[in-house]
Tab-separated table of C-alpha atoms (C1' of nucleotides) in Angstrom:
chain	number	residue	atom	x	y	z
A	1	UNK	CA	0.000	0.000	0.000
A	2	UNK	CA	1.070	3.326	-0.454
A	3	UNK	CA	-0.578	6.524	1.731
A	4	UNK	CA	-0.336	9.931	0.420
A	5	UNK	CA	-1.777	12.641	2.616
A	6	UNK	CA	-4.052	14.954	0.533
A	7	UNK	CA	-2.407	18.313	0.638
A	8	UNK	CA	-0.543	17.490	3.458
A	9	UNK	CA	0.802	20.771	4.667
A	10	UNK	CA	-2.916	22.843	3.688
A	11	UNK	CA	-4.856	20.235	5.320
A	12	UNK	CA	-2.378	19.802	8.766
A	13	UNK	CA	-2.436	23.599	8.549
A	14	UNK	CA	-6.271	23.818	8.389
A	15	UNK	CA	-6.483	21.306	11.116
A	16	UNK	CA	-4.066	23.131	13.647
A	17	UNK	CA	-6.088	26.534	13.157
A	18	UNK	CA	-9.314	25.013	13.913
A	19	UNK	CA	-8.119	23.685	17.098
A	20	UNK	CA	-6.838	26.903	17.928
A	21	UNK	CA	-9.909	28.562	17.616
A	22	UNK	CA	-10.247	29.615	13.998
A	23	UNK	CA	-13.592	29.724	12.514
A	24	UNK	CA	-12.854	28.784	8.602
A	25	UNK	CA	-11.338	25.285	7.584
A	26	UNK	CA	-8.809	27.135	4.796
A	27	UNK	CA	-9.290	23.707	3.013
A	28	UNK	CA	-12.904	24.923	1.888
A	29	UNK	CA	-11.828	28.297	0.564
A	30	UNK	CA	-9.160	29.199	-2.091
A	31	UNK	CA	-5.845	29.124	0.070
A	32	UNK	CA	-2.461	27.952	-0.530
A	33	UNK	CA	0.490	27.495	1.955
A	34	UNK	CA	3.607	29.683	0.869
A	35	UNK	CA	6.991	30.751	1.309
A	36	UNK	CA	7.575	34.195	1.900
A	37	UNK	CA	7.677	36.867	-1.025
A	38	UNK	CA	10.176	39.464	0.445
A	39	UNK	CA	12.553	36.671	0.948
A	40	UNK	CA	12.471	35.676	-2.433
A	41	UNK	CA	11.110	32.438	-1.554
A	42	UNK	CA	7.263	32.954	-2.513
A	43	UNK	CA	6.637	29.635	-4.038
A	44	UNK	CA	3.070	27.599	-3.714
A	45	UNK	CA	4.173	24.408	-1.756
A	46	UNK	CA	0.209	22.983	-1.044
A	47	UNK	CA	-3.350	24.629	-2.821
A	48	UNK	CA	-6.565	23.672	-1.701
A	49	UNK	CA	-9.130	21.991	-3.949
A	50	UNK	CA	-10.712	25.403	-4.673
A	51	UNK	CA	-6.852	27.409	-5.120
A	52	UNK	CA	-6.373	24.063	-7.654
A	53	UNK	CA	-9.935	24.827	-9.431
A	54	UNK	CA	-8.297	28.531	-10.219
A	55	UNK	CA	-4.836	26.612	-11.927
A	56	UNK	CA	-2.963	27.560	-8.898
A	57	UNK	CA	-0.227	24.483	-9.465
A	58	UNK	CA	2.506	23.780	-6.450
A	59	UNK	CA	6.074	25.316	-7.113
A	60	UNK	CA	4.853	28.532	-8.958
A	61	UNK	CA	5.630	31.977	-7.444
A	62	UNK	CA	2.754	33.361	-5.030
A	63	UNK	CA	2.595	36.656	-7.386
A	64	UNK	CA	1.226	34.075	-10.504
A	65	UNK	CA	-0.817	32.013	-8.350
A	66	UNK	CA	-2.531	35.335	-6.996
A	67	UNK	CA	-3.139	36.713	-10.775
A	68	UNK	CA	-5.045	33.378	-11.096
A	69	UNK	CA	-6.952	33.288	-8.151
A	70	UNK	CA	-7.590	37.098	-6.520
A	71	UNK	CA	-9.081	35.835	-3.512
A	72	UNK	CA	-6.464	33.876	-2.846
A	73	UNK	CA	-5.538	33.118	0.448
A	74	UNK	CA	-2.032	32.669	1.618
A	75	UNK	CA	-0.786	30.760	4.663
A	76	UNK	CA	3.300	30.157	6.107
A	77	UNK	CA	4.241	26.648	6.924
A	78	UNK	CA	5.473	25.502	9.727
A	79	UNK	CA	7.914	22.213	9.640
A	80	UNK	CA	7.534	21.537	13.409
A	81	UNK	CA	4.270	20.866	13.545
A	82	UNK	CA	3.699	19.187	10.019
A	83	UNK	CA	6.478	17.023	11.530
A	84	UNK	CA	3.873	15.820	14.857
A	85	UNK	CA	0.786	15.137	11.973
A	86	UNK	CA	3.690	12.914	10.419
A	87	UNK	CA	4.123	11.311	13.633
A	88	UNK	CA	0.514	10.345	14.275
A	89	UNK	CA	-0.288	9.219	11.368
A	90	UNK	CA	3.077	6.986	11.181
A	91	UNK	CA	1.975	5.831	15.227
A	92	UNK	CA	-1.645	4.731	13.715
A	93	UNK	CA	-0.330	2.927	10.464
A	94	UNK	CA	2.274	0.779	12.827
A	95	UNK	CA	-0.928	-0.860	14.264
A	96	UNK	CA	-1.051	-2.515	11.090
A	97	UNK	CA	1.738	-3.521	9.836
A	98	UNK	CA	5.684	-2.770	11.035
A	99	UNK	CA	7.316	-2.389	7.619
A	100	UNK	CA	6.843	0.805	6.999
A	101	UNK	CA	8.875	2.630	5.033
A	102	UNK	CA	8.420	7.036	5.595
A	103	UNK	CA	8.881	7.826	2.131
A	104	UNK	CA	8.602	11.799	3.155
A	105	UNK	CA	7.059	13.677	5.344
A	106	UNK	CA	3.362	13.273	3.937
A	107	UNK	CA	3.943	9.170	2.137
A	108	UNK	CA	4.228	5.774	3.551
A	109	UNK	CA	4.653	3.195	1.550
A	110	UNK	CA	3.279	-0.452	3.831
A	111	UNK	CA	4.419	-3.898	2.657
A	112	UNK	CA	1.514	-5.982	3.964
A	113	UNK	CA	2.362	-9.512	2.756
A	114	UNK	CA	2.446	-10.964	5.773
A	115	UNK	CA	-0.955	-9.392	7.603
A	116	UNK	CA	-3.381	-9.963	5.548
A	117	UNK	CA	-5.411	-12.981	7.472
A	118	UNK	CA	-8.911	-13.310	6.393
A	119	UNK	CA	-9.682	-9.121	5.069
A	120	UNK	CA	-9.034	-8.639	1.722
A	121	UNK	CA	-6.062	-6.019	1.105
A	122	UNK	CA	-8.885	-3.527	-0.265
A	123	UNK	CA	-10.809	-4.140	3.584
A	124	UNK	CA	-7.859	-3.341	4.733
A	125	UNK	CA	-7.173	0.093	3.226
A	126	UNK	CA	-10.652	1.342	3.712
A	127	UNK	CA	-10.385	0.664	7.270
A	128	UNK	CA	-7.072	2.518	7.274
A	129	UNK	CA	-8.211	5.532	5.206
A	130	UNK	CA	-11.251	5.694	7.421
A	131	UNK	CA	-9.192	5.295	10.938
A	132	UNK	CA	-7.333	8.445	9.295
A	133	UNK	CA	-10.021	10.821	8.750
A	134	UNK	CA	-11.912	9.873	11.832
A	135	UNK	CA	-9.262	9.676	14.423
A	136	UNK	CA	-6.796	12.551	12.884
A	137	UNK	CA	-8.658	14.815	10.876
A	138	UNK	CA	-7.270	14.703	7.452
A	139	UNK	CA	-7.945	12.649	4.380
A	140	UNK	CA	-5.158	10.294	2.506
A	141	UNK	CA	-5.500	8.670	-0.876
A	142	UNK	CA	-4.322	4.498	-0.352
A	143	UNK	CA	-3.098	2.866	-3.467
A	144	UNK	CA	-3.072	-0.903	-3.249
A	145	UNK	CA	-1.024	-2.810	-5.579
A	146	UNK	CA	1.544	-6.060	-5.828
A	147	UNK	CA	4.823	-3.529	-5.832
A	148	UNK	CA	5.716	-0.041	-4.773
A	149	UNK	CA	5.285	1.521	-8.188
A	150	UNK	CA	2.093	0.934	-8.790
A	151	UNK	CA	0.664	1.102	-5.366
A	152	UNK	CA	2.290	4.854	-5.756
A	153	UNK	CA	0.898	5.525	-8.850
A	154	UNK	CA	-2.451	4.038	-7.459
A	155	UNK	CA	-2.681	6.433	-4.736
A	156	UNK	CA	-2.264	9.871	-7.729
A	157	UNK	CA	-5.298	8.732	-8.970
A	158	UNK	CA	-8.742	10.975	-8.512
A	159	UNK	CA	-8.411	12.544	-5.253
A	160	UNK	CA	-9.326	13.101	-2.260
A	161	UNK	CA	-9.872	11.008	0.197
A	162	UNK	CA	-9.881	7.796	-2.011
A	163	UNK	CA	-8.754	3.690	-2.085
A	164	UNK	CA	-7.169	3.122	-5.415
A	165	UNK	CA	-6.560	-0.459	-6.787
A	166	UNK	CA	-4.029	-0.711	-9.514
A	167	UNK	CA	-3.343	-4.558	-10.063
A	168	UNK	CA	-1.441	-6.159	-12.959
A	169	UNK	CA	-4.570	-6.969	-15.194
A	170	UNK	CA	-5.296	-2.910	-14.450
A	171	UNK	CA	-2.737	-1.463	-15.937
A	172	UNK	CA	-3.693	-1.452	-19.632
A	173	UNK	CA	-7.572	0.137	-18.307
A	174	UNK	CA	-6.034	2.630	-15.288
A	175	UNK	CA	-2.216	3.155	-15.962
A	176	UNK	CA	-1.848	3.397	-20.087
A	177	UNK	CA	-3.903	5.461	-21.158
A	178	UNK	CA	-2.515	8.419	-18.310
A	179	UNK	CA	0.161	11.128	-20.149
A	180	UNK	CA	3.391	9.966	-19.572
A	181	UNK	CA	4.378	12.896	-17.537
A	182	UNK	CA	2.215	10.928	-14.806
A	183	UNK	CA	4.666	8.162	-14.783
A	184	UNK	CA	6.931	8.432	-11.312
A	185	UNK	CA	10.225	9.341	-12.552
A	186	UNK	CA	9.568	10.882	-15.602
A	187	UNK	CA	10.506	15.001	-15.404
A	188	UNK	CA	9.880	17.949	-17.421
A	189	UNK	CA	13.803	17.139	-19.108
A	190	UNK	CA	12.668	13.974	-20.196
A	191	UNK	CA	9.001	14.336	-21.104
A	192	UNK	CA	9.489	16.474	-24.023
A	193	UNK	CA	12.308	14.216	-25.384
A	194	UNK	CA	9.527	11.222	-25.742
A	195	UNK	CA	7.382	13.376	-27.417
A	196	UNK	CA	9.879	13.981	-30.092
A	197	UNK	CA	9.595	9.943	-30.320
A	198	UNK	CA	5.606	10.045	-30.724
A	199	UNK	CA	5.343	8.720	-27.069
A	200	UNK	CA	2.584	10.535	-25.334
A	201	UNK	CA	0.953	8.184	-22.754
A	202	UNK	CA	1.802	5.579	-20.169
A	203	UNK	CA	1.107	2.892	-22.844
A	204	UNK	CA	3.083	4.768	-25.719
A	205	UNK	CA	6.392	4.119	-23.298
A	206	UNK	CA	5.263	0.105	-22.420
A	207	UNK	CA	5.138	-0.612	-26.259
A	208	UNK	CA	8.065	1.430	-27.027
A	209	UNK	CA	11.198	-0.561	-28.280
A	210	UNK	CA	12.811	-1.247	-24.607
A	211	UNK	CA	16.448	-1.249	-26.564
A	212	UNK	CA	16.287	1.856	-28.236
A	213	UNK	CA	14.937	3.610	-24.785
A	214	UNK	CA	18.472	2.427	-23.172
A	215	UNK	CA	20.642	3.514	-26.282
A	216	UNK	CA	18.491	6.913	-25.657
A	217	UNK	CA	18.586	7.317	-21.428
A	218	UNK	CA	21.003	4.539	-20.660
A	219	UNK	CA	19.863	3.106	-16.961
A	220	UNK	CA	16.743	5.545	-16.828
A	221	UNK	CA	15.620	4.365	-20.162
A	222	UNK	CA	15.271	0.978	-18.589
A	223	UNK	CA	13.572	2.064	-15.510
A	224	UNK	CA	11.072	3.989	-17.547
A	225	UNK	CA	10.317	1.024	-19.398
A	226	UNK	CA	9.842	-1.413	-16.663
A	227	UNK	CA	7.378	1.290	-14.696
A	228	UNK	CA	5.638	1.775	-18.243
A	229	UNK	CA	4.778	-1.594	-17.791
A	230	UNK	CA	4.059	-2.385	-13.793
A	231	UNK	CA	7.592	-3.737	-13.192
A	232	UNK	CA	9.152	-2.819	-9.788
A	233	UNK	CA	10.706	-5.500	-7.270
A	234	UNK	CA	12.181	-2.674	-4.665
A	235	UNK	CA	11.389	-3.572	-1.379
A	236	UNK	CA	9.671	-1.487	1.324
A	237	UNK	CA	12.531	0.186	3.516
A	238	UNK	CA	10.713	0.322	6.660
A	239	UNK	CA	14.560	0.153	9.264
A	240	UNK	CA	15.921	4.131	9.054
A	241	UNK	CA	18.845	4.435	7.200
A	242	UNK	CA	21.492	6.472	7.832
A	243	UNK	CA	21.894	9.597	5.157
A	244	UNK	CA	23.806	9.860	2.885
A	245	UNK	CA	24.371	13.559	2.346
A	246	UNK	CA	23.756	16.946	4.433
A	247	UNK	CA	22.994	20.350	3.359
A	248	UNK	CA	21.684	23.182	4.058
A	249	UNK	CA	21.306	26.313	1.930
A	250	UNK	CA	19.757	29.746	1.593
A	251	UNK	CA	17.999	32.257	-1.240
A	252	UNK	CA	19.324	35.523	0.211
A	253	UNK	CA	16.266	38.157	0.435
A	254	UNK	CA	18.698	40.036	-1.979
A	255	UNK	CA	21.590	39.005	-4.500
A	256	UNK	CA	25.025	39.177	-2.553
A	257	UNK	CA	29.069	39.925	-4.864
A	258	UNK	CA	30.414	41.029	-1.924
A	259	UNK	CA	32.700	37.877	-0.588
A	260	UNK	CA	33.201	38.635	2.916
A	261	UNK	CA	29.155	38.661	3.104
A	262	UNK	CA	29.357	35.083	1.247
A	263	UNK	CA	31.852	33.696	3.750
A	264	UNK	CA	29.968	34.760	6.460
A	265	UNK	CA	26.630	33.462	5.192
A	266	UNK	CA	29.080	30.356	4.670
A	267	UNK	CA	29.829	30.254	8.067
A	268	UNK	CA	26.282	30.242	9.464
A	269	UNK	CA	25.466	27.483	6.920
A	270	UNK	CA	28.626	25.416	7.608
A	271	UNK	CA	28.033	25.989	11.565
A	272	UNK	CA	23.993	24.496	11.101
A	273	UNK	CA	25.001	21.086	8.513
A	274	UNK	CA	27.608	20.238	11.390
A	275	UNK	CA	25.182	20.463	14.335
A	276	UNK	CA	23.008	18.229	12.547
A	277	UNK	CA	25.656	16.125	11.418
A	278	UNK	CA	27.422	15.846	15.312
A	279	UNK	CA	23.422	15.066	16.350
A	280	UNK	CA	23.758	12.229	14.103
A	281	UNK	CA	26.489	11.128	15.307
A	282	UNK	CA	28.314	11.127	11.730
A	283	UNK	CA	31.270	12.184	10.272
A	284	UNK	CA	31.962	13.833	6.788
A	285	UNK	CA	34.384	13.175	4.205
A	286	UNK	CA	33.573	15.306	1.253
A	287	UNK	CA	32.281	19.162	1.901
A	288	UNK	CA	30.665	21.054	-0.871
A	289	UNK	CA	29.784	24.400	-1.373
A	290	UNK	CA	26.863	25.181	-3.956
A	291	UNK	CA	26.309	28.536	-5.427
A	292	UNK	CA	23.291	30.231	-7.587
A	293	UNK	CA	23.986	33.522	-10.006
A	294	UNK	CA	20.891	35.718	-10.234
A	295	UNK	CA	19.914	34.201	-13.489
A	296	UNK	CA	19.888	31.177	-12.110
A	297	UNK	CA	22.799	29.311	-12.834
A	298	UNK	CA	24.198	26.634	-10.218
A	299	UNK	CA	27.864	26.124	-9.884
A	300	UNK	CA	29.077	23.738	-6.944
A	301	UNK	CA	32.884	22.661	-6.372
A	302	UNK	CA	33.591	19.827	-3.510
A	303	UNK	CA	36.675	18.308	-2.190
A	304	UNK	CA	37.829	15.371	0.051
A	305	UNK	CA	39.106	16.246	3.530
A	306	UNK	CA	42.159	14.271	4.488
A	307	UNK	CA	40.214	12.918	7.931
A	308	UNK	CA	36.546	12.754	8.503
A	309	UNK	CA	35.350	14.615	10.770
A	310	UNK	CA	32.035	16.744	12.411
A	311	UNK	CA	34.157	19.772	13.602
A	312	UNK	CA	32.957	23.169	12.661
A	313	UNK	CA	36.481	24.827	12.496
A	314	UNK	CA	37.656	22.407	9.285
A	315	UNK	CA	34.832	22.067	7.228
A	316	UNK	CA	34.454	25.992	7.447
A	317	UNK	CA	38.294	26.480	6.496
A	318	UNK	CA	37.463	23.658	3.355
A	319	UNK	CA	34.182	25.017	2.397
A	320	UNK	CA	35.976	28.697	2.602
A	321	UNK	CA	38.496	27.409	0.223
A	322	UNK	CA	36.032	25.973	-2.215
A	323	UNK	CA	33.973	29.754	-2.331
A	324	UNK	CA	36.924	31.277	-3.531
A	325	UNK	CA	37.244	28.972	-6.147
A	326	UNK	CA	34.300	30.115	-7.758
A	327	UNK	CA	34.606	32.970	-6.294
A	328	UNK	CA	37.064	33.791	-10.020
A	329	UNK	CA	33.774	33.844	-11.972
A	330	UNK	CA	31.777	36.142	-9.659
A	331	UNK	CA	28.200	37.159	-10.456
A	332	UNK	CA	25.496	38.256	-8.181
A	333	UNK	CA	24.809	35.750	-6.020
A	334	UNK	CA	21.200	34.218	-5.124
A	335	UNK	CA	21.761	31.228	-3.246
A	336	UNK	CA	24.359	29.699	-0.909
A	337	UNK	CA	24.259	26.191	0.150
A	338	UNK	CA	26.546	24.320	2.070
A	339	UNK	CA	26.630	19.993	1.954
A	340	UNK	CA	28.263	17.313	3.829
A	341	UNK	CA	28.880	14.096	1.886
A	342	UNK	CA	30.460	10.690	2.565
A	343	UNK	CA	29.109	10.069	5.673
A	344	UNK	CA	29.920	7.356	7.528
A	345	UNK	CA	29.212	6.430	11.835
A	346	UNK	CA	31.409	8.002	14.513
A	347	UNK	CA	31.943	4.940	16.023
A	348	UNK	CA	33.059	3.107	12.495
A	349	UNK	CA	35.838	5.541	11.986
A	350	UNK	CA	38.852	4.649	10.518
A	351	UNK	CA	41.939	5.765	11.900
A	352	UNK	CA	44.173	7.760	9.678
A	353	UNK	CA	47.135	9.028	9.683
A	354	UNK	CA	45.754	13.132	9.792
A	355	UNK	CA	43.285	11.784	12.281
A	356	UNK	CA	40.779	14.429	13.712
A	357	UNK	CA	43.060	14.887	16.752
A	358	UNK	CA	41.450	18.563	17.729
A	359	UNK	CA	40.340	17.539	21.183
A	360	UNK	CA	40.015	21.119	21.767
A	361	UNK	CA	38.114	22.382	18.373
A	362	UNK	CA	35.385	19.472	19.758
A	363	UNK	CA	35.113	20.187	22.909
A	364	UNK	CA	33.991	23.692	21.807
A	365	UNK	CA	31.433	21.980	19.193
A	366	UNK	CA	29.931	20.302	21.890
A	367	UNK	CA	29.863	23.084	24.519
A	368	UNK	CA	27.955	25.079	21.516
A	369	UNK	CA	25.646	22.178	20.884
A	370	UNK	CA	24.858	21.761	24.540
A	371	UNK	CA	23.922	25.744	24.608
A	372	UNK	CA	21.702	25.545	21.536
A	373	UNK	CA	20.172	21.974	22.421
A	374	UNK	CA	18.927	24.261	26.076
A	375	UNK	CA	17.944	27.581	24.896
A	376	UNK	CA	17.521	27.133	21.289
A	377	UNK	CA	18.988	26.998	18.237
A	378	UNK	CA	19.295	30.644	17.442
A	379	UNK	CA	20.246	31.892	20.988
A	380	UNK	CA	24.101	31.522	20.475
A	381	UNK	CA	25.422	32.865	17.620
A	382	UNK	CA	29.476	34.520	16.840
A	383	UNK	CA	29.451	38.538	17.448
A	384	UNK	CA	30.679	38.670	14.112
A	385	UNK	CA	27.969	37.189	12.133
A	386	UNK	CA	25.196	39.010	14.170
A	387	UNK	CA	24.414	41.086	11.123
A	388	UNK	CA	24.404	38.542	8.658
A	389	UNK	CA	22.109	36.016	10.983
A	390	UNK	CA	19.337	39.370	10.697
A	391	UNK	CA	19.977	38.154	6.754
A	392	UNK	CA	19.545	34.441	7.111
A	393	UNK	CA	17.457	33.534	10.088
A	394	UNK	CA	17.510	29.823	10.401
A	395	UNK	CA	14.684	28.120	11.176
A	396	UNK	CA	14.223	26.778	14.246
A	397	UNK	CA	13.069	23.651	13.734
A	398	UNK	CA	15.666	22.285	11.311
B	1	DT	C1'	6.786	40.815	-5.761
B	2	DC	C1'	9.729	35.635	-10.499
B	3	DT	C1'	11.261	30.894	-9.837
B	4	DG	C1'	12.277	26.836	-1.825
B	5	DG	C1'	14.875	23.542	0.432
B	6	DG	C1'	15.706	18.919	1.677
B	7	DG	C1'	17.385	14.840	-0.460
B	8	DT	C1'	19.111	10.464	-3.953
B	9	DC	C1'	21.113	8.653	-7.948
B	10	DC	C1'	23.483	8.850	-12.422
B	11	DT	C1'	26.861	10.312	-16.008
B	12	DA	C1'	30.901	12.178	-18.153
B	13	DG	C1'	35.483	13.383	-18.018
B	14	DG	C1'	40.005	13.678	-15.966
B	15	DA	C1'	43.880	12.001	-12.998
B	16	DC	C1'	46.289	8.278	-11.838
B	17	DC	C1'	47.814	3.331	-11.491
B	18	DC	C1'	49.804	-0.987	-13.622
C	1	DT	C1'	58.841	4.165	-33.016
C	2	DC	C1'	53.844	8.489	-32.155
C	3	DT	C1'	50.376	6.839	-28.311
C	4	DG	C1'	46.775	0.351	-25.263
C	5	DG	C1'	43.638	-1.193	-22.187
C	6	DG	C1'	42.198	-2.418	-17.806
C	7	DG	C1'	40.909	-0.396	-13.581
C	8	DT	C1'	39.754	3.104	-9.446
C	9	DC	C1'	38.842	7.458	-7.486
C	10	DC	C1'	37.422	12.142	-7.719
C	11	DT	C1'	34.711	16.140	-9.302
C	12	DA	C1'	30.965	18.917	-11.744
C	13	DG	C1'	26.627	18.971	-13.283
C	14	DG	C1'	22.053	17.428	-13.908
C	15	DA	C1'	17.545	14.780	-13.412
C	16	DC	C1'	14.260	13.537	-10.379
C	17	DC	C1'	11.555	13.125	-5.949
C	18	DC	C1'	8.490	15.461	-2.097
DNA sequence: TCTGGGGTCCTAGGACCC
DNA sequence: TCTGGGGTCCTAGGACCC
């Protein structure tokens, strides 16, 4: 089964008001839930059913949306709580089954092979879907299938609040005939590159010639043709793994040349990825350092440290070094992000000979991370960067 | 008042080794 | 006498997901 939350952050937001006191359910009127315009990051990221009757599409600036939809009401997100309506509805779905894999924040995928008894699967996800709505307050869409894939692509189907079949003798009648855009894993890039092959639908892509799709795509061309035609053995990830990458990054409320700025900005970003990274208990061996001109251009340089390590002082001095790299080419800069890569467990750490010896340098991290663990995240910050953090307040919550 | 932020995976090309 | 072929590791960029 797979369980998508119907406008997940709109309907948790809608939820949370109304206990709170407020009088209209922004799910019945036009309403979206955005970023915020005068930090450049007004983008839709949920519409409600009448916002969506309008055209207002998720991802398109605010200002568009609003020329579509006058009325339109606009709502801030907030990650913390969307994080406890994850929760619950992750704490109800373990009743059922424990292989659960938390695809994101809003998606489950449940392999139920082994707890199915005498209910039919489809018994099964009604009871879910209605447990949901009665006992939490929201709607979900269930797609019930033999694999991930097409449970997934079950659950897209007509929505709201609905149980979607989408078994193998299915596909042809429910799966074909959809535009192939619809297909998961198929993007704007590669959408109009079918077309230019006279493959518009779902079905188009099954027939196609699977030989020429992998001379075309290579390893996606075979993918696309196996999910064209219902084939997926992945299995349901329900233990947590350990990531693989983490980054952080920031659209500056205004473009930024000057370079002092950027390594300051690349400093706050540096100092947040390794708090995360020490409360994982990881260690990095690549750092990279993204950057985005004004017209939208992304340019990103990484290295290899000689040691891995969680400590704030080195990865700022390597991510410092990798700005002024790119630095050479300088534009007016939109975005800074800062990533961690090569992960690997504290505890598996292989000694080297440039070990992370810096007993002071950690003892400092975690002196810092004890402070902001207390009294918050954004209640210790360097007296240099003060003006800087007024630039690029970090949320709380991450 | 144009276009977020968090991820994963893949590919191509270059350096280097034998 | 004028340039092989196997491999690994690293980096930059891009596609896709929610």
């Amino acid at each position: 089964m797979h369980i998508d939350v119907n406008n997940a952050f709109l309907s948790w937001t809608a939820i949370d008001k109304l206990k709170n006191g407020e009088k209209v359910d922004i799910r019945t009127i036009p309403a979206i839930i955005g970023g915020d315009e005068a930090k450049r990051s007004g983008i839709v990221l949920a519409k409600s059913m009448k916002a969506k009757e309008c055209g207002v599409v998720t991802g398109e600036p605010i200002y568009q949306a609003r020329k579509k939809c006058p009325n339109l009401q606009v709502f801030h997100g907030d990650y913390k709580m969307y994080m406890q309506y994850s929760d619950k509805l992750y704490t109800l779905l373990l009743e059922y089954t424990d292989k659960i894999e938390r695809y994101s924040i809003d998606e489950c995928f449940l392999d139920m092979t082994n707890f199915l008894q005498n209910e039919t699967l489809l018994d099964k996800a009604k009871e879910i879907s209605m447990r949901i709505k009665n006992e939490l307050g929201f709607t979900v869409n269930v797609g019930v299938a033999h694999n991930k894939l097409l449970a997934k692509m079950a659950s897209d189907f007509t929505k709201p609040d609905k149980v979607h079949t989408l078994y193998k003798e299915e596909i042809p009648t429910k799966m074909w005939k959809l535009p192939v855009i619809e297909l998961f894993m198929l993007g704007r890039k590669t959408v109009p590159k079918l077309y230019n092959m006279h493959i518009t639908t779902i079905g188009d892509l099954a027939k196609a010639d699977k030989n020429l799709l992998i001379k075309k795509f290579g390893k996606h061309g075979k993918l696309m043709w196996e999910y064209a035609n219902g084939i997926d053995d992945s299995e349901v990830h329900y233990q947590k793994e350990q990531p693989k990458c983490i980054g952080n990054s920031v659209t500056l409320p205004m473009d930024v040349q000057d370079i002092r700025k950027l390594e300051e900005i690349v400093l706050t970003l540096v100092e947040q990825v390794t708090y995360r990274l020490r409360k994982e208990e990881l260690l990095a061996q690549v750092v990279n350092v993204q950057l985005r001109t004004k017209e939208f251009k992304d340019f990103s340089h990484q290295q290899k440290l000689d040691f891995a390590t969680s400590s704030t002082k080195p990865i700022y001095e390597q991510a410092t070094k990798l700005l002024h790299e790119m630095y050479k080419t300088i534009e007016p800069i939109r975005l800074v992000g800062v990533r961690v890569d090569g992960l690997i467990a504290k505890n598996e750490v292989q000694l080297s000979l440039f070990a992370d010896t810096n007993e002071k340098q950690n003892k400092l991290d975690e002196v810092v991370d004890n402070l902001k663990e207390k009294y918050g995240y954004n209640m210790i910050t360097r007296a240099g960067k003060l003006e800087v953090d007024n630039i690029v307040k970090i949320r709380e919550s991450k």
